[in-house]
Amino acid sequence: MGWHAGEVPADLPTSLPTTDRAALSLTTVLPAVGVSLSAFLLFGLMLPGWGHGLLVLSLAAAWWVSRELGKDLSLIGIGIAIVSITSVEADVHWDRFFTIGIVLLLAVLAPSLIDRLVYRRHAIRFPWRTGQKWSRLEKSYLVAVPLLGWLILPFYFISSGTYLNWPYITDGSELARFFVGVNFVGTWDELFFICTCFALLRRHFPVWLANLLQATIFVSFLWELGYREWGPLLTAPFALLQGWIFTKTGSLTYVLIVHLLFDVVVFLSIVHAHNPGVMGFFLVG
């Protein structure tokens, strides 16, 4: 009936303690906090000089503390640095559509390839199949997610004016690009923030701390993307919940379906906000 229990990756080096029993210390926590805060500076406050400086300093400290910590935080840092080379503010013009897409792909591929080809391990994994059936609670949650989105998202986008951070769609081609873009970014979120950042942080820290650190990066990225005003009150719980669910299920497929169901409502809500009266099934118009 409940959520399935997740497992620590099988290839966790024996030199590392099991994270649930690991004693936390400032020397290990501060570099990880610095990496997460660098994302806040880069994406949330949009301060590239300060953000990149904090990122480099934090990675240097991580390598000084522990080779394994340095390796894992460097993979996260590489992804963050790659994303920071371009603005990720929502844009459906062809040049930005492909630029953002390529940058985000590189941000996932580079850490994964370095992990496999340079570090010679498989710390970053994308567990599409777990062999476990979804429980009744998990199936019910798949229904609850779009329902909650239907209740909350139109009110958020319209009352805060945040929908203006997304482009006004004028033709079918732009609408198609917008739909693809929303789903592509939603998929990328799970590949990078959960399967990369959270999984690597989980090798060194308890679930609660690793989840807070990945959520800081996650929410900072979503702020630049367009979820501003009081958006973090929605995106922070969502990011934390995705990390927690992934810990319990161990299934990328499940958390991705949850995310994409939510993003369908995001797409419809933004189109509705730009075109009042077009969709009559939302409570806020």
mmCIF file of N, CA, C and O in Angstrom, residues 210-220 235-236 239-240:
data_model
loop_
_atom_site.group_PDB
_atom_site.id
_atom_site.type_symbol
_atom_site.label_atom_id
_atom_site.label_comp_id
_atom_site.label_asym_id
_atom_site.label_seq_id
_atom_site.Cartn_x
_atom_site.Cartn_y
_atom_site.Cartn_z
ATOM 1 N N ALA A 210 20.700 16.000 1.521
ATOM 2 C CA ALA A 210 20.888 15.909 0.070
ATOM 3 C C ALA A 210 19.680 16.488 -0.660
ATOM 4 O O ALA A 210 19.822 17.164 -1.696
ATOM 5 N N ASN A 211 18.491 16.254 -0.117
ATOM 6 C CA ASN A 211 17.272 16.754 -0.741
ATOM 7 C C ASN A 211 17.196 18.282 -0.670
ATOM 8 O O ASN A 211 16.800 18.945 -1.635
ATOM 9 N N LEU A 212 17.554 18.852 0.466
ATOM 10 C CA LEU A 212 17.564 20.310 0.601
ATOM 11 C C LEU A 212 18.562 20.950 -0.367
ATOM 12 O O LEU A 212 18.274 21.995 -0.972
ATOM 13 N N LEU A 213 19.713 20.316 -0.528
ATOM 14 C CA LEU A 213 20.746 20.864 -1.408
ATOM 15 C C LEU A 213 20.311 20.803 -2.870
ATOM 16 O O LEU A 213 20.495 21.766 -3.627
ATOM 17 N N GLN A 214 19.731 19.653 -3.286
ATOM 18 C CA GLN A 214 19.291 19.570 -4.683
ATOM 19 C C GLN A 214 18.117 20.502 -4.931
ATOM 20 O O GLN A 214 17.997 21.087 -6.017
ATOM 21 N N ALA A 215 17.238 20.661 -3.937
ATOM 22 C CA ALA A 215 16.077 21.534 -4.109
ATOM 23 C C ALA A 215 16.511 22.992 -4.264
ATOM 24 O O ALA A 215 15.868 23.758 -4.993
ATOM 25 N N THR A 216 17.583 23.382 -3.608
ATOM 26 C CA THR A 216 18.107 24.743 -3.755
ATOM 27 C C THR A 216 18.523 25.000 -5.201
ATOM 28 O O THR A 216 18.223 26.057 -5.775
ATOM 29 N N ILE A 217 19.209 24.026 -5.801
ATOM 30 C CA ILE A 217 19.615 24.155 -7.208
ATOM 31 C C ILE A 217 18.395 24.135 -8.110
ATOM 32 O O ILE A 217 18.271 24.937 -9.046
ATOM 33 N N PHE A 218 17.491 23.212 -7.852
ATOM 34 C CA PHE A 218 16.267 23.022 -8.633
ATOM 35 C C PHE A 218 15.438 24.317 -8.666
ATOM 36 O O PHE A 218 15.075 24.832 -9.736
ATOM 37 N N VAL A 219 15.137 24.855 -7.491
ATOM 38 C CA VAL A 219 14.283 26.041 -7.387
ATOM 39 C C VAL A 219 14.962 27.257 -7.996
ATOM 40 O O VAL A 219 14.300 28.105 -8.609
ATOM 41 N N SER A 220 16.279 27.363 -7.847
ATOM 42 C CA SER A 220 17.014 28.492 -8.434
ATOM 43 C C SER A 220 16.898 28.474 -9.953
ATOM 44 O O SER A 220 16.688 29.514 -10.596
ATOM 45 N N THR A 235 7.407 25.667 -6.054
ATOM 46 C CA THR A 235 8.482 24.860 -6.624
ATOM 47 C C THR A 235 9.354 24.191 -5.560
ATOM 48 O O THR A 235 9.851 23.089 -5.786
ATOM 49 N N ALA A 236 9.539 24.833 -4.414
ATOM 50 C CA ALA A 236 10.366 24.222 -3.361
ATOM 51 C C ALA A 236 9.731 22.939 -2.819
ATOM 52 O O ALA A 236 10.402 21.897 -2.757
ATOM 53 N N ALA A 239 10.051 20.249 -5.535
ATOM 54 C CA ALA A 239 11.408 19.708 -5.678
ATOM 55 C C ALA A 239 11.739 18.750 -4.540
ATOM 56 O O ALA A 239 12.320 17.682 -4.756
ATOM 57 N N LEU A 240 11.375 19.123 -3.325
ATOM 58 C CA LEU A 240 11.638 18.263 -2.167
ATOM 59 C C LEU A 240 10.843 16.967 -2.255
ATOM 60 O O LEU A 240 11.350 15.884 -1.941
#
